[in-house]
Coordinates of N, CA and C in Angstrom, one line a residue:
M167 N 111.9 -23.4 -166.9 CA 111.0 -22.6 -166.2 C 109.7 -23.4 -165.8
W168 N 109.3 -24.2 -166.8 CA 108.1 -25.1 -166.6 C 108.3 -26.0 -165.4
V169 N 109.5 -26.6 -165.3 CA 109.8 -27.5 -164.2 C 109.8 -26.8 -162.9
F170 N 110.3 -25.6 -162.9 CA 110.3 -24.8 -161.6 C 108.8 -24.5 -161.2
L171 N 107.9 -24.1 -162.1 CA 106.6 -23.9 -161.8 C 105.8 -25.1 -161.3
Q172 N 106.2 -26.3 -161.8 CA 105.6 -27.5 -161.4 C 106.1 -28.0 -160.0
Q173 N 107.2 -27.4 -159.5 CA 107.8 -27.9 -158.3 C 107.9 -26.8 -157.3
M174 N 107.0 -25.8 -157.3 CA 107.1 -24.7 -156.3 C 106.8 -25.2 -154.9
S175 N 107.6 -24.8 -154.0 CA 107.4 -25.2 -152.6 C 106.8 -24.0 -151.9
Y176 N 106.5 -24.3 -150.6 CA 105.9 -23.2 -149.8 C 106.9 -22.0 -149.7
W177 N 108.2 -22.3 -149.7 CA 109.1 -21.1 -149.7 C 109.0 -20.2 -150.9
D178 N 108.8 -20.8 -152.0 CA 108.6 -20.0 -153.2 C 107.4 -19.1 -153.1
W179 N 106.3 -19.7 -152.7 CA 105.0 -18.9 -152.5 C 105.2 -17.8 -151.5
L180 N 105.8 -18.1 -150.4 CA 106.1 -17.1 -149.3 C 107.0 -16.0 -149.8
A181 N 108.0 -16.4 -150.6 CA 108.9 -15.4 -151.2 C 108.2 -14.5 -152.2
L182 N 107.3 -15.1 -153.0 CA 106.5 -14.3 -153.9 C 105.6 -13.3 -153.2
G183 N 105.0 -13.8 -152.1 CA 104.2 -12.9 -151.2 C 105.0 -11.8 -150.7
V184 N 106.2 -12.1 -150.1 CA 107.0 -11.0 -149.6 C 107.4 -10.0 -150.6
I185 N 107.8 -10.5 -151.8 CA 108.2 -9.6 -152.9 C 107.1 -8.7 -153.3
L186 N 105.9 -9.2 -153.4 CA 104.7 -8.4 -153.7 C 104.4 -7.4 -152.6
L187 N 104.5 -7.8 -151.4 CA 104.3 -6.8 -150.3 C 105.4 -5.7 -150.3
I188 N 106.6 -6.1 -150.6 CA 107.6 -5.1 -150.6 C 107.4 -4.1 -151.8
L189 N 106.9 -4.6 -152.9 CA 106.6 -3.7 -154.1 C 105.4 -2.8 -153.7
E190 N 104.5 -3.3 -152.9 CA 103.3 -2.5 -152.4 C 103.8 -1.3 -151.6
V191 N 104.9 -1.5 -150.9 CA 105.4 -0.3 -150.1 C 105.8 0.8 -151.0
F192 N 106.2 0.5 -152.2 CA 106.6 1.6 -153.1 C 105.5 2.3 -153.8
G193 N 104.2 2.0 -153.4 CA 103.1 2.8 -153.9 C 102.2 2.2 -155.0
A194 N 101.9 0.9 -154.8 CA 101.0 0.3 -155.8 C 99.5 0.6 -155.5
G195 N 99.2 1.3 -154.4 CA 97.8 1.7 -154.1 C 97.0 0.6 -153.6
G196 N 97.5 -0.5 -153.0 CA 96.7 -1.5 -152.4 C 96.5 -2.7 -153.3
Y197 N 96.9 -2.7 -154.5 CA 96.7 -3.8 -155.5 C 97.5 -5.0 -155.1
L198 N 98.8 -4.7 -154.9 CA 99.7 -5.9 -154.7 C 99.6 -6.4 -153.3
L199 N 99.0 -5.6 -152.4 CA 98.9 -6.1 -151.0 C 98.0 -7.4 -151.0
W200 N 96.9 -7.4 -151.7 CA 96.0 -8.5 -151.6 C 96.5 -9.7 -152.4
I201 N 97.2 -9.4 -153.5 CA 97.8 -10.5 -154.3 C 98.9 -11.2 -153.5
G202 N 99.7 -10.3 -152.8 CA 100.8 -10.8 -151.9 C 100.2 -11.7 -150.8
M203 N 99.1 -11.2 -150.2 CA 98.4 -12.0 -149.2 C 97.9 -13.4 -149.7
A204 N 97.4 -13.4 -151.0 CA 97.0 -14.6 -151.6 C 98.2 -15.6 -151.8
A205 N 99.3 -15.0 -152.2 CA 100.5 -15.9 -152.4 C 101.0 -16.5 -151.1
A206 N 100.9 -15.6 -150.0 CA 101.3 -16.1 -148.7 C 100.4 -17.2 -148.2
A207 N 99.1 -17.0 -148.5 CA 98.1 -18.0 -148.1 C 98.3 -19.4 -148.8
V208 N 98.7 -19.3 -150.0 CA 99.0 -20.5 -150.8 C 100.3 -21.1 -150.2
G209 N 101.2 -20.3 -149.8 CA 102.4 -20.8 -149.2 C 102.1 -21.5 -147.9
V210 N 101.2 -21.0 -147.1 CA 100.9 -21.7 -145.8 C 100.2 -23.0 -146.1
L211 N 99.3 -23.0 -147.1 CA 98.6 -24.2 -147.5 C 99.5 -25.3 -148.0
T212 N 100.5 -24.8 -148.8 CA 101.5 -25.8 -149.3 C 102.4 -26.3 -148.2
F213 N 102.6 -25.5 -147.2 CA 103.4 -26.0 -146.0 C 102.6 -27.1 -145.2
V214 N 101.3 -26.8 -145.1 CA 100.4 -27.7 -144.3 C 100.1 -29.0 -145.2
L215 N 99.9 -28.8 -146.5 CA 99.6 -29.9 -147.4 C 100.7 -30.0 -148.4
P216 N 101.9 -30.6 -148.1 CA 103.0 -30.6 -149.0 C 102.7 -31.4 -150.3
Q217 N 101.8 -32.3 -150.3 CA 101.5 -33.0 -151.5 C 100.5 -32.3 -152.5
L218 N 100.2 -31.1 -152.2 CA 99.2 -30.3 -153.0 C 99.7 -30.2 -154.4
P219 N 99.0 -30.7 -155.4 CA 99.5 -30.6 -156.8 C 99.7 -29.1 -157.3
W220 N 100.6 -28.9 -158.2 CA 100.9 -27.6 -158.6 C 99.7 -26.9 -159.3
E221 N 98.9 -27.7 -160.0 CA 97.7 -27.1 -160.6 C 96.8 -26.5 -159.6
M222 N 96.6 -27.3 -158.5 CA 95.7 -26.8 -157.4 C 96.3 -25.6 -156.7
Q223 N 97.7 -25.5 -156.6 CA 98.3 -24.4 -156.0 C 98.0 -23.1 -156.8
F224 N 98.2 -23.2 -158.1 CA 97.9 -22.0 -159.0 C 96.4 -21.7 -159.0
L225 N 95.6 -22.7 -159.0 CA 94.1 -22.4 -158.9 C 93.8 -21.7 -157.6
L226 N 94.3 -22.2 -156.5 CA 94.0 -21.5 -155.2 C 94.6 -20.1 -155.2
F227 N 95.8 -19.9 -155.8 CA 96.3 -18.6 -155.8 C 95.4 -17.6 -156.6
G228 N 94.9 -18.1 -157.7 CA 94.0 -17.2 -158.5 C 92.7 -17.0 -157.7
L229 N 92.1 -18.0 -157.1 CA 90.9 -17.8 -156.3 C 91.1 -16.9 -155.1
F230 N 92.2 -17.1 -154.4 CA 92.5 -16.2 -153.3 C 92.7 -14.8 -153.7
A231 N 93.4 -14.6 -154.8 CA 93.7 -13.2 -155.3 C 92.4 -12.5 -155.7
I232 N 91.5 -13.2 -156.3 CA 90.2 -12.7 -156.7 C 89.4 -12.4 -155.4
A233 N 89.3 -13.4 -154.5 CA 88.5 -13.2 -153.3 C 89.0 -12.0 -152.5
T234 N 90.3 -11.9 -152.3 CA 90.8 -10.8 -151.5 C 90.6 -9.5 -152.1
A235 N 90.8 -9.4 -153.5 CA 90.5 -8.2 -154.2 C 89.0 -7.8 -154.1
L236 N 88.1 -8.7 -154.2 CA 86.7 -8.4 -154.1 C 86.4 -8.0 -152.7
Y237 N 87.0 -8.6 -151.7 CA 86.8 -8.2 -150.3 C 87.2 -6.8 -150.1
W238 N 88.4 -6.4 -150.6 CA 88.9 -5.1 -150.4 C 88.0 -4.1 -151.2
W239 N 87.6 -4.4 -152.4 CA 86.7 -3.5 -153.2 C 85.4 -3.3 -152.4
R240 N 84.8 -4.3 -151.9 CA 83.5 -4.1 -151.2 C 83.7 -3.3 -149.9
R241 N 84.8 -3.5 -149.3 CA 85.1 -2.8 -148.0 C 85.3 -1.3 -148.3
Q242 N 86.0 -1.0 -149.4 CA 86.3 0.4 -149.8 C 85.0 1.1 -150.2
R243 N 84.1 0.4 -150.9 CA 82.8 0.9 -151.3 C 81.9 1.2 -150.2
S244 N 81.9 0.4 -149.2 CA 81.1 0.6 -148.0 C 81.6 1.6 -147.1
A245 N 82.9 2.0 -147.2 CA 83.5 3.0 -146.4 C 83.3 4.4 -146.8
V246 N 82.7 4.6 -148.1 CA 82.4 5.9 -148.6 C 81.2 6.4 -147.8
R247 N 81.4 7.6 -147.2 CA 80.3 8.2 -146.5 C 80.0 9.6 -147.0
Q248 N 78.7 10.0 -146.9 CA 78.4 11.3 -147.3 C 78.9 12.3 -146.3
S249 N 79.4 13.4 -146.8 CA 80.0 14.4 -145.9 C 78.9 15.2 -145.3
D250 N 79.1 15.7 -144.0 CA 78.1 16.6 -143.4 C 78.4 18.0 -143.9
Q251 N 79.4 18.2 -144.6 CA 79.8 19.5 -145.2 C 80.0 19.3 -146.7
P252 N 79.0 19.1 -147.5 CA 79.2 18.8 -148.9 C 79.9 19.9 -149.7
H253 N 79.9 21.2 -149.2 CA 80.5 22.2 -150.0 C 81.9 22.5 -149.5
L254 N 82.5 21.7 -148.6 CA 83.8 21.9 -148.1 C 84.8 21.9 -149.3
N255 N 85.7 22.8 -149.4 CA 86.7 23.0 -150.4 C 86.1 23.4 -151.8
L256 N 84.8 23.8 -151.8 CA 84.2 24.3 -153.0 C 83.9 25.8 -152.7
R257 N 84.9 26.6 -152.6 CA 84.7 28.0 -152.2 C 83.7 28.7 -153.0
G258 N 82.8 29.3 -152.4 CA 81.8 30.1 -153.0 C 80.4 29.3 -153.1
Q259 N 80.5 28.0 -153.1 CA 79.2 27.3 -153.2 C 78.4 27.5 -152.0
E260 N 79.0 27.6 -150.8 CA 78.3 27.8 -149.6 C 77.6 29.2 -149.5
L261 N 77.9 30.1 -150.4 CA 77.3 31.4 -150.4 C 76.0 31.5 -151.2
I262 N 75.8 30.5 -152.0 CA 74.6 30.5 -152.9 C 73.3 30.5 -152.0
G263 N 72.4 31.4 -152.2 CA 71.2 31.5 -151.5 C 71.3 32.5 -150.3
K264 N 72.5 33.0 -150.0 CA 72.6 34.0 -148.9 C 72.6 35.4 -149.5
A265 N 72.2 36.3 -148.6 CA 72.2 37.7 -149.0 C 73.4 38.5 -148.4
F266 N 73.9 39.5 -149.2 CA 75.0 40.3 -148.8 C 74.8 41.7 -149.2
L267 N 75.6 42.6 -148.7 CA 75.6 44.0 -149.1 C 76.6 44.3 -150.3
V268 N 76.2 45.2 -151.2 CA 77.0 45.6 -152.3 C 78.1 46.5 -151.7
H269 N 79.4 46.2 -152.0 CA 80.5 46.9 -151.4 C 81.0 48.0 -152.4
E270 N 81.1 47.6 -153.7 CA 81.3 48.6 -154.8 C 80.1 48.5 -155.7
A271 N 79.6 49.6 -156.1 CA 78.4 49.6 -156.9 C 78.5 48.7 -158.1
I272 N 77.4 48.0 -158.4 CA 77.4 47.1 -159.6 C 76.9 48.0 -160.7
V273 N 77.8 48.3 -161.6 CA 77.5 49.1 -162.8 C 77.8 48.3 -164.0
D274 N 76.9 48.4 -165.0 CA 77.1 47.6 -166.3 C 77.2 46.1 -166.0
G275 N 76.6 45.7 -164.9 CA 76.6 44.2 -164.6 C 77.8 43.8 -163.8
R276 N 78.7 44.7 -163.4 CA 79.9 44.3 -162.7 C 80.1 45.1 -161.4
G277 N 80.5 44.5 -160.3 CA 80.8 45.2 -159.1 C 81.3 44.2 -158.0
K278 N 81.3 44.6 -156.7 CA 81.8 43.8 -155.7 C 80.8 43.7 -154.5
I279 N 80.8 42.6 -153.8 CA 80.0 42.5 -152.6 C 80.8 42.1 -151.5
K280 N 80.4 42.5 -150.3 CA 81.2 42.2 -149.0 C 80.7 40.9 -148.5
V281 N 81.6 39.9 -148.3 CA 81.3 38.6 -147.8 C 82.2 38.4 -146.6
A282 N 81.6 38.4 -145.4 CA 82.4 38.3 -144.1 C 83.5 39.3 -144.1
D283 N 84.7 38.9 -144.1 CA 85.8 39.9 -144.0 C 86.5 40.1 -145.4
G284 N 85.8 39.5 -146.4 CA 86.4 39.6 -147.8 C 85.5 40.3 -148.8
V285 N 86.0 40.5 -149.9 CA 85.2 41.1 -151.0 C 85.3 40.2 -152.2
W286 N 84.1 39.9 -152.8 CA 84.0 39.0 -154.0 C 83.5 39.9 -155.2
L287 N 84.0 39.5 -156.4 CA 83.5 40.1 -157.6 C 82.1 39.6 -157.8
A288 N 81.2 40.5 -158.3 CA 79.8 40.1 -158.5 C 79.3 40.6 -159.8
K289 N 78.4 39.9 -160.4 CA 77.8 40.3 -161.6 C 76.3 40.2 -161.4
G290 N 75.5 41.1 -162.0 CA 74.1 41.1 -161.8 C 73.5 42.5 -162.2
P291 N 72.3 42.7 -161.8 CA 71.6 44.0 -162.1 C 72.3 45.2 -161.4
D292 N 72.3 46.3 -162.1 CA 73.0 47.5 -161.5 C 72.4 47.7 -160.1
S293 N 73.3 48.0 -159.1 CA 72.9 48.2 -157.7 C 73.8 49.2 -157.1
P294 N 73.3 50.1 -156.2 CA 74.2 51.0 -155.5 C 74.9 50.4 -154.3
V295 N 75.9 51.1 -153.8 CA 76.6 50.6 -152.6 C 75.6 50.5 -151.5
G296 N 75.6 49.4 -150.7 CA 74.8 49.2 -149.6 C 73.5 48.5 -149.9
A297 N 73.2 48.2 -151.2 CA 72.0 47.5 -151.6 C 72.2 46.0 -151.2
R298 N 71.0 45.4 -150.9 CA 71.1 44.0 -150.5 C 70.9 43.1 -151.7
V299 N 71.8 42.2 -151.9 CA 71.7 41.3 -153.0 C 71.8 39.8 -152.5
K300 N 71.3 38.9 -153.3 CA 71.3 37.5 -153.0 C 72.1 36.8 -154.0
V301 N 73.0 35.9 -153.6 CA 73.8 35.1 -154.5 C 73.0 34.0 -155.1
I302 N 73.0 33.9 -156.4 CA 72.2 32.8 -157.1 C 73.1 31.8 -157.8
A303 N 74.3 32.1 -158.1 CA 75.2 31.2 -158.8 C 76.7 31.6 -158.6
Q304 N 77.5 30.8 -158.9 CA 79.0 31.0 -158.9 C 79.6 30.5 -160.1
E305 N 80.5 31.4 -160.7 CA 81.3 31.0 -161.9 C 82.7 31.3 -161.6
G306 N 83.5 30.4 -161.1 CA 84.9 30.7 -160.7 C 84.9 31.6 -159.5
A307 N 85.5 32.8 -159.6 CA 85.6 33.7 -158.6 C 84.6 34.8 -158.6
I308 N 83.6 34.7 -159.5 CA 82.6 35.7 -159.7 C 81.2 35.1 -159.3
L309 N 80.6 35.9 -158.4 CA 79.3 35.5 -157.9 C 78.2 36.2 -158.7
T310 N 77.2 35.4 -159.1 CA 76.1 36.0 -159.8 C 75.0 36.4 -158.7
V311 N 74.5 37.6 -158.8 CA 73.6 38.1 -157.7 C 72.3 38.6 -158.4
E312 N 71.3 38.7 -157.5 CA 70.1 39.4 -157.9 C 69.6 40.3 -156.7
R313 N 68.9 41.3 -157.0 CA 68.4 42.3 -156.0 C 67.4 41.6 -155.1
T314 N 67.4 41.9 -153.8 CA 66.4 41.4 -152.9 C 65.5 42.4 -152.3
D315 N 65.3 43.5 -153.0 CA 64.5 44.6 -152.5 C 63.2 44.1 -152.0

């Protein structure tokens, strides 16, 4: 094994790169892509410089793998953007601060309010049907309301 590692040719590096890229297809999440690219880069350098010592080949492979991984990490971090709709997929969060009418009277702290074409469970101070309430919080499917008289 040691002799093989000391005599790696450009074909061996390119084969390692291709194997890593094939494994990436099976869902490694981008990790093997950059290591495979590093192996392919060492293969190209070994083709161009056939007398490159094996120690230098492995050192370059490690450096290229780290450099490409850092490049990808920085690129991914810079690609994160703030959404113009921060409450998207957080059902109920967009209702906080808005006023609605009581659909079923809130009695003993429980009732229902009409929101657009739907009805939500509500908890808050006792209120008759038709009273105006403001949503102040959300706990799962229950909206916490307060009177807006």
